[in-house]
Short mmCIF file of C-alpha atoms in Angstrom, two decimals:
data_model
loop_
_atom_site.label_atom_id
_atom_site.label_comp_id
_atom_site.label_asym_id
_atom_site.label_seq_id
_atom_site.Cartn_x
_atom_site.Cartn_y
_atom_site.Cartn_z
CA MET A 1 -11.49 41.71 1.74
CA SER A 2 -9.11 44.02 3.26
CA ARG A 3 -5.66 43.72 4.63
CA LYS A 4 -4.53 45.18 7.92
CA ARG A 5 -1.27 45.35 9.37
CA SER A 6 0.54 46.63 12.56
CA PRO A 7 1.02 50.21 13.15
CA ALA A 8 5.29 49.44 13.60
CA ARG A 9 4.96 48.03 10.21
CA ALA A 10 2.29 50.24 8.47
CA SER A 11 4.68 51.83 5.91
CA ARG A 12 6.17 48.87 4.57
CA ARG A 13 4.38 47.92 1.75
CA ARG A 14 4.22 44.14 0.64
CA SER A 15 2.00 42.28 -1.61
CA VAL A 16 -0.76 39.64 -0.22
CA GLY A 17 0.36 36.01 -1.36
CA ARG A 18 3.99 37.03 -1.88
CA SER A 19 5.25 33.68 -1.06
CA LEU A 20 7.52 31.14 -1.25
CA THR A 21 7.91 28.99 -4.57
CA SER A 22 8.27 25.75 -3.40
CA GLY A 23 7.37 24.77 -0.09
CA GLY A 24 10.10 25.69 2.48
CA TRP A 25 7.65 27.49 4.45
CA VAL A 26 6.16 24.36 5.45
CA ALA A 27 8.95 23.95 7.21
CA VAL A 28 9.17 27.59 8.63
CA ALA A 29 5.70 27.63 9.80
CA THR A 30 5.79 23.95 11.67
CA THR A 31 8.82 24.80 13.39
CA ALA A 32 7.80 28.39 14.23
CA MET A 33 4.93 26.71 16.20
CA VAL A 34 7.05 24.12 17.51
CA ILE A 35 9.84 26.73 18.94
CA GLY A 36 8.23 29.62 18.90
CA GLY A 37 7.08 28.71 22.81
CA SER A 38 10.74 28.56 23.94
CA LEU A 39 11.17 32.44 23.50
CA THR A 40 11.56 33.31 26.93
CA ALA A 41 10.32 37.13 26.60
CA TYR A 42 6.49 36.69 26.19
CA GLY A 43 6.48 40.12 24.98
CA ALA A 44 9.23 39.59 22.13
CA TYR A 45 6.98 37.28 21.30
CA TYR A 46 4.52 40.15 20.28
CA ASP A 47 6.99 42.31 19.01
CA ILE A 48 7.80 39.79 16.40
CA TYR A 49 3.98 39.34 15.89
CA GLY A 50 3.73 42.61 15.30
CA ASN A 51 5.52 42.57 11.75
CA ILE A 52 3.31 40.31 10.05
CA SER A 53 0.44 41.21 7.41
CA GLN A 54 -3.03 40.12 7.40
CA GLU A 55 -5.89 39.41 5.83
CA ASN A 56 -9.38 39.45 6.34
CA ILE A 57 -11.27 36.59 5.47
CA ASP A 58 -14.89 36.33 5.48
CA ARG A 59 -15.94 32.86 7.06
CA ASP A 60 -19.47 33.39 6.36
CA ALA A 61 -19.26 33.77 2.84
CA LEU A 62 -17.15 30.40 2.68
CA GLY A 63 -20.96 28.32 3.35
CA ASP A 64 -20.82 25.01 5.56
CA SER A 65 -17.56 24.24 6.73
CA PRO A 66 -16.39 20.92 7.68
CA ALA A 67 -16.42 20.02 11.32
CA LYS A 68 -13.66 20.91 13.39
CA VAL A 69 -11.91 18.65 15.64
CA GLU A 70 -11.32 20.11 18.81
CA GLY A 71 -7.84 20.93 19.67
CA VAL A 72 -6.59 20.21 15.94
CA VAL A 73 -5.59 22.80 13.63
CA ASN A 74 -5.34 22.92 10.12
CA ILE A 75 -3.09 25.69 8.17
CA MET A 76 -3.67 26.22 4.60
CA VAL A 77 0.19 27.30 3.47
CA ILE A 78 0.23 29.04 0.20
CA GLY A 79 3.17 29.98 -2.43
CA SER A 80 1.90 32.36 -4.70
CA ASP A 81 3.29 32.81 -8.22
CA VAL A 82 3.08 36.49 -8.20
CA ARG A 83 6.75 38.31 -9.10
CA THR A 84 6.19 42.25 -7.44
CA GLY A 85 8.72 44.35 -5.56
CA ASP A 86 11.64 42.29 -4.13
CA ASN A 87 10.38 38.94 -6.30
CA ALA A 88 10.56 40.73 -9.95
CA ASP A 89 14.26 39.49 -9.83
CA TYR A 90 12.50 35.59 -10.09
CA GLY A 91 11.03 36.33 -13.54
CA THR A 92 7.61 37.31 -14.70
CA ALA A 93 4.08 35.52 -14.33
CA GLU A 94 0.81 36.60 -15.00
CA GLY A 95 -2.14 36.77 -12.40
CA GLU A 96 -1.54 35.57 -8.69
CA ARG A 97 -1.75 31.13 -8.42
CA PRO A 98 -0.05 29.17 -5.48
CA ASP A 99 3.26 27.48 -6.90
CA THR A 100 2.61 25.49 -4.09
CA LEU A 101 -0.23 24.76 -1.56
CA VAL A 102 -0.06 22.60 2.00
CA ILE A 103 -2.12 21.41 4.66
CA ALA A 104 -0.93 21.75 7.57
CA HIS A 105 -2.41 19.07 10.13
CA LEU A 106 -1.37 19.87 13.98
CA SER A 107 -2.42 17.34 16.55
CA PRO A 108 -1.31 18.18 19.85
CA SER A 109 -3.24 15.10 21.58
CA ARG A 110 -0.92 13.11 18.78
CA GLY A 111 2.03 14.72 19.32
CA SER A 112 1.79 14.86 15.43
CA ALA A 113 2.27 17.13 12.52
CA THR A 114 1.27 16.05 9.11
CA LEU A 115 2.30 18.44 5.71
CA VAL A 116 -0.12 17.56 2.58
CA ASN A 117 1.15 18.91 -0.35
CA LEU A 118 -1.96 19.60 -2.90
CA PRO A 119 0.18 19.40 -6.23
CA ARG A 120 -0.38 23.06 -8.48
CA ASP A 121 -0.84 20.82 -11.70
CA SER A 122 -3.87 19.05 -9.89
CA LEU A 123 -7.20 19.31 -12.54
CA VAL A 124 -9.88 19.32 -9.70
CA ALA A 125 -13.24 20.57 -9.70
CA LEU A 126 -13.71 24.32 -8.23
CA PRO A 127 -16.33 25.71 -7.14
CA ASP A 128 -18.64 29.14 -7.75
CA CYS A 129 -16.79 32.57 -5.87
CA PRO A 130 -18.03 35.81 -6.59
CA ALA A 131 -15.63 38.83 -7.68
CA THR A 132 -13.93 41.38 -5.27
CA GLU A 133 -12.65 44.24 -5.70
CA THR A 134 -9.87 42.96 -6.90
CA LYS A 135 -10.55 39.34 -8.88
CA PRO A 136 -12.95 38.70 -11.29
CA GLY A 137 -14.99 35.67 -9.26
CA GLN A 138 -15.38 32.53 -11.05
CA ALA A 139 -18.16 29.89 -12.24
CA ALA A 140 -17.91 26.34 -11.08
CA HIS A 141 -15.48 24.49 -13.42
CA ARG A 142 -12.89 21.96 -13.95
CA ALA A 143 -9.62 23.56 -13.66
CA MET A 144 -5.97 23.55 -12.27
CA ILE A 145 -6.17 23.91 -8.41
CA GLY A 146 -4.35 27.27 -8.16
CA GLU A 147 -7.05 29.37 -10.41
CA ALA A 148 -9.23 29.42 -7.31
CA MET A 149 -6.61 32.11 -6.07
CA ASN A 150 -6.50 33.64 -9.07
CA ASN A 151 -10.10 34.59 -9.62
CA GLY A 152 -11.19 35.06 -6.04
CA GLY A 153 -8.33 35.62 -4.11
CA VAL A 154 -7.28 33.70 -1.00
CA GLN A 155 -10.60 32.90 0.36
CA CYS A 156 -11.80 31.37 -2.72
CA LEU A 157 -8.79 29.05 -2.51
CA TRP A 158 -9.58 28.12 1.26
CA LYS A 159 -13.35 27.60 0.17
CA THR A 160 -11.66 25.43 -2.76
CA VAL A 161 -9.20 23.66 -0.44
CA GLN A 162 -11.80 23.08 2.29
CA GLU A 163 -14.59 21.53 -0.34
CA LEU A 164 -12.04 19.32 -2.00
CA THR A 165 -10.79 17.50 0.95
CA GLY A 166 -13.45 17.90 3.37
CA VAL A 167 -10.75 19.13 5.77
CA HIS A 168 -11.69 22.07 8.52
CA ILE A 169 -9.15 24.99 7.66
CA ASP A 170 -8.21 27.35 10.63
CA HIS A 171 -5.88 29.63 9.18
CA PHE A 172 -3.63 30.37 6.34
CA VAL A 173 0.07 31.81 5.94
CA SER A 174 2.29 32.64 2.80
CA VAL A 175 5.75 34.07 2.58
CA ASP A 176 7.45 35.54 -0.04
CA PHE A 177 11.14 34.52 -1.95
CA THR A 178 12.92 37.24 -0.47
CA GLY A 179 12.01 36.53 2.99
CA PHE A 180 12.63 32.72 2.67
CA LYS A 181 16.87 33.32 1.48
CA GLY A 182 16.52 35.43 4.88
CA MET A 183 15.32 32.70 7.05
CA VAL A 184 17.97 30.48 5.92
CA ASP A 185 20.71 32.84 6.01
CA SER A 186 19.57 33.32 9.64
CA LEU A 187 19.90 29.72 10.44
CA GLY A 188 23.87 30.25 8.82
CA GLY A 189 22.53 28.16 6.26
CA VAL A 190 21.09 24.59 5.75
CA ASP A 191 23.03 21.42 5.39
CA MET A 192 21.95 19.36 2.03
CA CYS A 193 23.83 16.38 0.16
CA ILE A 194 23.82 17.23 -3.49
CA PRO A 195 24.14 13.68 -5.19
CA THR A 196 24.85 15.27 -8.64
CA ASP A 197 25.99 18.55 -10.43
CA LEU A 198 22.81 20.68 -10.87
CA LYS A 199 22.73 23.51 -13.01
CA ASP A 200 18.89 25.31 -13.82
CA GLU A 201 19.53 28.81 -15.15
CA LYS A 202 15.67 29.57 -15.11
CA ALA A 203 15.55 29.26 -11.61
CA LYS A 204 19.52 30.41 -11.09
CA LEU A 205 20.84 26.77 -9.74
CA ASP A 206 24.39 26.20 -10.08
CA LEU A 207 25.46 23.49 -7.75
CA LYS A 208 28.65 20.70 -7.43
CA ALA A 209 27.94 17.55 -5.83
CA GLY A 210 28.66 17.05 -2.40
CA GLN A 211 27.82 17.92 1.31
CA GLN A 212 27.34 21.66 1.79
CA THR A 213 25.69 23.85 3.57
CA LEU A 214 23.53 25.97 1.35
CA ASN A 215 22.86 29.85 1.55
CA GLY A 216 19.57 31.47 1.32
CA GLU A 217 20.00 32.10 -2.65
CA GLN A 218 21.14 28.81 -3.19
CA SER A 219 18.65 26.82 -0.80
CA LEU A 220 15.80 29.49 -3.17
CA ALA A 221 17.08 27.99 -6.22
CA TYR A 222 17.70 24.54 -5.16
CA VAL A 223 13.64 24.07 -4.10
CA ARG A 224 12.44 25.87 -7.28
CA SER A 225 14.19 23.86 -9.92
CA ARG A 226 12.31 21.67 -12.23
CA TYR A 227 14.16 21.18 -15.31
CA ALA A 228 17.84 20.28 -13.28
CA GLN A 229 16.61 17.32 -11.57
CA GLY A 230 14.69 14.54 -12.15
CA ASP A 231 11.83 14.50 -14.77
CA GLY A 232 11.21 17.94 -14.27
CA SER A 233 7.75 17.54 -13.13
CA ASP A 234 6.02 19.44 -10.34
CA LEU A 235 6.02 15.87 -8.49
CA GLY A 236 9.73 15.42 -8.60
CA ARG A 237 10.09 18.51 -7.48
CA ILE A 238 7.58 18.39 -4.12
CA GLU A 239 10.11 15.61 -3.27
CA ARG A 240 13.19 17.67 -3.33
CA GLN A 241 11.25 20.38 -1.12
CA GLN A 242 9.90 17.32 1.54
CA GLU A 243 13.80 16.38 1.63
CA PHE A 244 14.95 20.33 2.34
CA MET A 245 12.12 20.89 4.85
CA GLY A 246 13.44 17.61 6.54
CA ALA A 247 16.97 19.19 6.61
CA MET A 248 15.35 22.85 7.92
CA LEU A 249 13.46 21.23 10.60
CA ARG A 250 16.94 19.45 11.38
CA LYS A 251 18.94 22.73 11.46
CA VAL A 252 15.99 25.03 13.65
CA THR A 253 15.41 22.29 16.11
CA SER A 254 18.88 21.37 16.88
CA GLY A 255 20.71 22.18 20.12
CA ASP A 256 22.79 25.08 18.55
CA THR A 257 19.71 27.20 17.16
CA LEU A 258 17.53 26.57 19.99
CA SER A 259 20.44 27.15 22.50
CA SER A 260 21.23 30.85 20.90
CA PRO A 261 18.27 33.14 21.63
CA THR A 262 19.92 35.67 18.94
CA THR A 263 19.85 32.93 16.33
CA LEU A 264 16.41 31.54 17.48
CA TYR A 265 14.85 35.60 17.82
CA ASP A 266 16.73 36.31 13.79
CA PHE A 267 14.97 33.31 12.77
CA LEU A 268 11.15 34.14 13.99
CA GLY A 269 11.98 37.49 12.89
CA SER A 270 12.74 36.76 9.71
CA VAL A 271 9.67 34.28 9.16
CA THR A 272 7.18 36.87 10.52
CA GLU A 273 8.87 39.61 8.56
CA SER A 274 7.91 38.11 5.64
CA ILE A 275 4.78 36.45 5.85
CA THR A 276 0.55 37.03 5.53
CA THR A 277 -1.93 35.72 7.55
CA ASP A 278 -5.57 35.79 8.17
CA ASP A 279 -7.28 38.40 10.65
CA GLU A 280 -7.80 35.90 13.27
CA PHE A 281 -4.66 34.11 13.01
CA THR A 282 -3.36 36.59 16.66
CA VAL A 283 -0.84 36.07 18.54
CA ASP A 284 -2.35 34.11 21.31
CA THR A 285 -3.50 31.65 19.03
CA MET A 286 0.19 31.02 17.58
CA ALA A 287 1.37 30.92 21.21
CA ASP A 288 -0.83 28.39 22.54
CA ILE A 289 0.11 26.20 19.43
CA ALA A 290 3.74 26.79 20.06
CA ILE A 291 3.50 25.70 23.65
CA THR A 292 1.52 22.55 22.58
CA MET A 293 3.23 21.50 19.96
CA ARG A 294 7.22 22.19 21.25
CA GLU A 295 7.15 18.61 22.66
CA VAL A 296 6.62 17.24 18.97
CA ASP A 297 9.64 14.92 17.98
CA LEU A 298 10.86 15.12 14.32
CA GLY A 299 9.62 11.71 13.63
CA ASN A 300 6.24 12.57 14.14
CA ILE A 301 6.68 15.47 11.67
CA LYS A 302 5.73 13.89 8.45
CA PHE A 303 5.40 14.83 4.91
CA VAL A 304 2.88 12.90 2.11
CA THR A 305 1.42 13.98 -1.23
CA VAL A 306 -2.06 13.62 -2.40
CA PRO A 307 -2.39 10.43 -4.33
CA ASN A 308 -2.56 11.22 -8.04
CA GLY A 309 -2.38 9.80 -11.41
CA GLN A 310 -2.21 11.41 -14.73
CA ALA A 311 -5.35 13.16 -15.25
CA PRO A 312 -7.29 11.26 -18.24
CA ASP A 313 -7.89 14.56 -20.28
CA ASP A 314 -4.39 16.37 -20.10
CA PRO A 315 -1.73 14.20 -20.20
CA ASN A 316 0.18 17.33 -18.45
CA ARG A 317 -1.93 17.40 -15.75
CA ILE A 318 -2.60 15.43 -12.79
CA ALA A 319 -5.80 14.10 -10.95
CA TRP A 320 -6.21 12.79 -7.41
CA ARG A 321 -6.28 8.97 -7.19
CA GLU A 322 -9.70 7.71 -5.63
CA PRO A 323 -10.35 6.44 -3.50
CA ASP A 324 -7.11 6.77 -2.30
CA ALA A 325 -7.02 10.50 -2.13
CA SER A 326 -10.56 10.94 0.06
CA GLN A 327 -8.69 8.09 2.16
CA LEU A 328 -5.90 10.66 3.12
CA PHE A 329 -8.32 13.10 3.87
CA GLN A 330 -10.35 11.35 5.97
CA ALA A 331 -7.52 10.77 8.00
CA ILE A 332 -6.41 14.29 8.44
CA ALA A 333 -10.26 15.28 8.95
CA SER A 334 -11.02 13.34 11.68
CA ASP A 335 -7.84 13.40 13.05
CA THR A 336 -7.25 9.57 12.77
CA GLY A 337 -3.40 9.49 12.17
CA LEU A 338 -1.45 8.42 9.39
CA ASP A 339 -1.87 4.57 9.78
CA THR A 340 -0.83 2.86 6.69
CA ASP A 341 -1.74 -0.62 7.60
CA ALA A 342 -5.50 -1.72 8.03
CA PRO A 343 -6.36 -3.23 11.25
CA GLU A 344 -6.18 -6.76 11.09
CA LYS A 345 -9.75 -8.60 12.60
CA ASP A 346 -8.88 -11.74 14.98
CA GLU A 347 -9.94 -14.78 13.96
CA GLU A 348 -13.22 -15.24 15.75
CA GLU A 349 -14.39 -11.65 14.36
CA LYS A 350 -13.40 -13.05 10.92
CA GLU A 351 -15.70 -16.74 11.62
CA GLU A 352 -18.97 -14.14 11.98
CA GLU A 353 -18.54 -11.96 8.71
CA PRO A 354 -22.00 -13.38 6.98
CA GLU A 355 -21.96 -14.98 3.49
CA PRO A 356 -22.51 -12.40 0.22
CA ALA A 357 -25.83 -12.71 -0.55
CA GLU A 358 -24.74 -13.08 -4.10
CA ALA A 359 -21.61 -15.03 -5.30
CA ASP A 360 -18.84 -12.79 -6.80
CA VAL A 361 -18.72 -13.17 -10.49
CA ALA A 362 -15.75 -12.38 -12.89
CA PRO A 363 -15.57 -8.68 -13.48
CA ALA A 364 -16.05 -7.53 -16.71
CA ALA A 365 -13.55 -5.95 -18.53
CA PRO A 366 -13.58 -2.11 -17.98
CA ALA A 367 -14.11 -0.83 -21.48
CA GLU A 368 -17.30 -3.43 -21.69
CA VAL A 369 -18.69 -0.69 -18.80
CA SER A 370 -20.80 2.31 -18.92
CA VAL A 371 -21.14 3.43 -15.38
CA THR A 372 -22.69 6.71 -14.10
CA VAL A 373 -21.58 8.20 -11.01
CA HIS A 374 -23.34 9.79 -8.36
CA ASN A 375 -22.15 11.92 -5.04
CA GLY A 376 -24.05 11.59 -1.98
CA THR A 377 -21.66 13.21 -0.04
CA ASP A 378 -21.14 16.56 0.76
CA VAL A 379 -17.81 16.63 -0.83
CA SER A 380 -18.03 19.27 -4.24
CA GLY A 381 -16.59 17.13 -7.15
CA LEU A 382 -15.98 14.24 -5.80
CA ALA A 383 -18.46 12.27 -8.29
CA ALA A 384 -16.56 14.19 -10.91
CA GLU A 385 -12.82 13.56 -9.45
CA ILE A 386 -13.71 9.33 -9.13
CA ALA A 387 -15.22 9.40 -12.99
CA ALA A 388 -11.81 10.90 -13.98
CA THR A 389 -10.23 8.06 -12.33
CA LEU A 390 -12.41 5.37 -13.77
CA GLN A 391 -12.14 7.00 -17.05
CA ALA A 392 -8.60 6.99 -17.30
CA GLU A 393 -8.97 3.07 -16.33
CA GLY A 394 -10.45 2.51 -19.10
CA PHE A 395 -14.61 2.42 -18.34
CA VAL A 396 -17.14 4.76 -20.15
CA ILE A 397 -18.60 7.11 -18.34
CA ALA A 398 -22.12 7.57 -18.98
CA GLY A 399 -22.32 11.06 -16.87
CA THR A 400 -22.11 12.14 -13.31
CA GLY A 401 -24.52 13.59 -10.94
CA ASN A 402 -26.34 13.30 -7.27
CA PRO A 403 -28.22 10.60 -6.43
CA GLU A 404 -32.05 10.79 -6.30
CA GLY A 405 -33.50 10.31 -2.60
CA ALA A 406 -31.59 9.48 0.19
CA PRO A 407 -27.73 8.03 -0.64
CA PRO A 408 -27.07 4.43 0.40
CA GLU A 409 -24.97 4.25 4.18
CA ARG A 410 -21.76 2.21 1.80
CA THR A 411 -21.10 3.28 -1.47
CA THR A 412 -23.05 0.68 -3.68
CA VAL A 413 -22.84 -0.12 -7.58
CA TYR A 414 -26.64 -0.89 -8.73
CA HIS A 415 -26.91 -3.05 -11.77
CA ASP A 416 -29.86 -4.80 -14.10
CA THR A 417 -30.32 -8.17 -13.90
CA GLY A 418 -27.68 -9.80 -15.89
CA LEU A 419 -24.94 -7.16 -15.70
CA ARG A 420 -23.13 -8.14 -11.98
CA SER A 421 -19.91 -8.80 -13.99
CA HIS A 422 -20.32 -4.59 -15.29
CA ALA A 423 -20.65 -3.68 -11.37
CA GLN A 424 -18.40 -6.20 -10.26
CA ALA A 425 -15.37 -4.55 -12.30
CA VAL A 426 -16.84 -0.85 -11.05
CA ALA A 427 -16.73 -2.30 -7.29
CA GLU A 428 -13.36 -3.60 -7.44
CA ALA A 429 -11.78 -0.30 -8.72
CA LEU A 430 -13.08 1.26 -5.22
CA PRO A 431 -12.30 -0.88 -2.32
CA ASP A 432 -15.01 -1.27 0.57
CA ALA A 433 -17.90 -0.61 -2.41
CA THR A 434 -20.84 -3.19 -2.81
CA VAL A 435 -22.82 -4.61 -5.17
CA GLU A 436 -26.76 -4.60 -5.47
CA GLU A 437 -28.77 -5.68 -8.35
CA LEU A 438 -31.60 -3.21 -9.38
CA PRO A 439 -33.87 -4.79 -12.09
CA GLY A 440 -34.76 -1.97 -15.06
CA ILE A 441 -31.61 0.60 -14.66
CA GLY A 442 -30.42 -0.75 -18.18
CA THR A 443 -27.49 -1.88 -19.47
CA THR A 444 -25.64 1.44 -17.36
CA VAL A 445 -24.49 0.43 -13.83
CA ARG A 446 -25.00 3.09 -11.46
CA LEU A 447 -22.14 4.39 -8.90
CA VAL A 448 -23.72 5.52 -5.97
CA LEU A 449 -20.78 7.32 -3.55
CA ALA A 450 -21.58 7.53 0.37
CA GLY A 451 -20.13 8.36 3.62
CA ASP A 452 -17.17 5.95 3.23
CA GLN A 453 -15.80 7.83 0.25
CA HIS A 454 -14.44 11.22 1.82
CA GLY A 455 -13.55 12.67 5.19
CA PRO A 456 -16.31 13.77 7.31
CA GLY A 457 -18.91 11.23 6.85
CA GLY A 458 -16.76 8.69 7.11
CA GLU A 459 -15.48 5.79 9.75
CA ASP A 460 -13.82 6.89 12.98
CA THR A 461 -10.63 5.39 12.33
CA ALA A 462 -9.13 5.90 9.01
CA ALA A 463 -6.49 3.13 7.52
CA LEU A 464 -4.70 4.70 4.62
CA PRO A 465 -3.88 2.62 1.17
CA SER A 466 -0.31 1.70 0.57
CA SER A 467 -0.25 4.63 -2.15
CA VAL A 468 0.37 7.22 0.43
CA GLU A 469 3.90 7.14 1.13
CA ALA A 470 4.67 9.22 4.59
CA VAL A 471 8.41 10.74 4.71
CA ASP A 472 9.29 12.11 8.42
CA ALA A 473 11.87 15.13 8.89
CA THR A 474 14.63 12.36 10.31
CA ALA A 475 15.20 11.01 6.74
CA LYS A 476 17.57 11.73 4.63
CA GLN A 477 16.93 10.62 1.06
CA ASN A 478 20.63 11.19 -0.08
CA ALA A 479 24.13 10.31 1.18
CA CYS A 480 27.07 11.62 0.64
CA GLY A 481 30.58 9.89 0.32
#
């Protein structure tokens, strides 16, 4: 893959993927899209665009990409852990992995933006990626999601995200540590409530409790810190990042910022000087997004994190919880919104529901159930992910693979005669799964995943489980005095 730069900035050196360590760019990216169209001089927007570094992405090499929803834009926001150039002041790190990974889902027809955090501690099924001029490539294996970028670059990470989520990715952006500081400083700081005194030498954080305006250096330390706040986990840090994103969006979209051409121009100049994008993310594309998204209300900008739990094979890592994660991705992939309440059927519909062919029985204890998981969807690695979740709940996993023949239309747990209680236990762990007797298959039940367990092949609507908690940009988690 090759990179190119506007001639106006050809002499400026910058590492690909040197980026914001903890999610502030998500606020920046969305905000720039929302208000970029507010620049009165279109030529000024072109001038600012000339600052951006770009990288070529071979879209043909991504394989079969998920279906694209017309009018929707999904941007992969990455923050690299590489420490070079100006970023060397923030420690050393081997290789290049995303410290932050987010899907920014922009839906003009719904007047909304949804920012989905994919935690860096996620253990997932990584796809095969070829070697590049600077990367060794990788065979398909299970590892932390960021290894895809370290082994195969941005293109491999792009492929990984699409295969794991079933969400069509249109573009990517990244930003560096020092650029983030400049963005905050161009706004005159970001107002935050700090609930208690915070000190984290590793993140260069030293803040007193109370309402205050954080400058760029303080903001960077606040969103980078893991050990001064909460339980020190990446999930706890993501919650703080989302809080900061909301505060930054409120500041950028405030009357003072938008009414000052100088402040607005300085802010967008800081944004573009600090990012790398794919080569198809043109100024016209950015302008189109800005025009269609600039009326989005802050209450319609949502922050969510992929539902997750402790990985069964590593207590220091997490696994995405199924089917909750797939239902979230289904909503994003099909642009059906983040309605966390399933629609209620009316009484007439309820009366017409057929009786089950076989009465349910009390489910067996998970430890008594041996199950194989077969992936009948086009989501790579889904069988392994659901198998890990079932194993964490106590089920005995006898293997994973693909089904023989065409998969059923609905996720089904097949069982031999007399083992319905075993199948019932598995079905209850997967909402909407059905149970069917298949004499002669033996003492191990067979779970076959169908289209209702992933995005592109799912229903046209997506009611999300209660575990998906969306926080909008107007929310303030902390209150001072």
